[in-house]
């Protein structure tokens, strides 16, 4: 009887140890049953949803857009300038307005403007900076410096636009193409980069023209400012003459060398 009780105790002890060492992957009742883990299931569902979204995105990226022609526009070509030159008065002007030629621009501006004569140069040597005469000379010199550059800028823009016609048309053709070679995601991104590069080049070319316009406006403002200042100085000078000099008929024999009516 004592031996039987000992074996029974061993069985009970062994069973208890098995229950204490069981892993969470087994059920509480019935060894071998799999436990359902909601957290793992939710993670798998999330991964599947992500993969499905990525697949749809890739599928959309390789789908062709076959009605691109509705965006097609025409690149306007610039007409070349053709300036008449009857007696050599506009020599080099047409070349300056159509090509990037600083020498032609300088020649055209010199041929089409009035020269400051040697007698005028001798007269101006006796003037001081800030006088009406030297202010006019400063305006002429500024205009002589800026205007040829503006002629060159216009010619450069015309010439560059003509050279860029092929590149612009090729890019537009590829952007409107619906074949496999130009509709991949990488190819479309390359086309976008090329379009941005062309846009930057156009903006830089137009920036030169904008700088030219600003320079010309400065010279024009200088001329208007000098004219207004000269009018004010003349009015003040006349008023001074009338207040200090006798203008009555009794003194009409006197001659005023500097009188301005």
Short mmCIF file of N, CA, C and O in Angstrom, two decimals, residues 237-238 241-242 245 247 255-261:
data_model
loop_
_atom_site.label_atom_id
_atom_site.label_comp_id
_atom_site.label_asym_id
_atom_site.label_seq_id
_atom_site.Cartn_x
_atom_site.Cartn_y
_atom_site.Cartn_z
N UNK A 237 16.49 132.53 -61.84
CA UNK A 237 17.42 133.51 -62.41
C UNK A 237 16.68 134.73 -62.97
O UNK A 237 17.09 135.88 -62.78
N UNK A 238 15.57 134.48 -63.65
CA UNK A 238 14.77 135.56 -64.21
C UNK A 238 14.20 136.43 -63.09
O UNK A 238 14.19 137.67 -63.17
N UNK A 241 16.90 138.68 -61.76
CA UNK A 241 17.17 139.79 -62.68
C UNK A 241 16.13 140.89 -62.53
O UNK A 241 16.47 142.09 -62.50
N UNK A 242 14.89 140.51 -62.48
CA UNK A 242 13.83 141.50 -62.42
C UNK A 242 13.83 142.27 -61.09
O UNK A 242 13.39 143.42 -61.04
N UNK A 245 17.47 144.52 -61.40
CA UNK A 245 17.74 145.37 -62.57
C UNK A 245 16.50 146.18 -62.92
O UNK A 245 15.36 145.70 -62.80
N UNK A 247 13.90 147.70 -65.27
CA UNK A 247 13.35 147.31 -66.57
C UNK A 247 12.47 148.42 -67.15
O UNK A 247 11.72 148.18 -68.08
N UNK A 255 22.20 147.35 -72.11
CA UNK A 255 22.17 145.99 -72.70
C UNK A 255 22.52 144.97 -71.63
O UNK A 255 23.55 145.10 -70.95
N UNK A 256 21.65 143.95 -71.49
CA UNK A 256 21.89 142.88 -70.52
C UNK A 256 22.37 141.64 -71.28
O UNK A 256 21.61 141.02 -72.03
N UNK A 257 23.58 141.33 -71.10
CA UNK A 257 24.14 140.18 -71.81
C UNK A 257 23.57 138.85 -71.30
O UNK A 257 23.52 137.88 -72.03
N UNK A 258 23.15 138.81 -70.05
CA UNK A 258 22.69 137.56 -69.44
C UNK A 258 21.19 137.52 -69.20
O UNK A 258 20.69 136.65 -68.50
N UNK A 259 20.47 138.48 -69.76
CA UNK A 259 19.04 138.57 -69.46
C UNK A 259 18.27 137.44 -70.16
O UNK A 259 18.49 137.15 -71.33
N UNK A 260 17.37 136.82 -69.40
CA UNK A 260 16.47 135.82 -69.94
C UNK A 260 15.05 136.27 -69.69
O UNK A 260 14.66 136.46 -68.53
N UNK A 261 14.24 136.47 -70.69
CA UNK A 261 12.88 136.99 -70.49
C UNK A 261 11.99 135.94 -69.83
O UNK A 261 12.25 134.75 -69.91
#
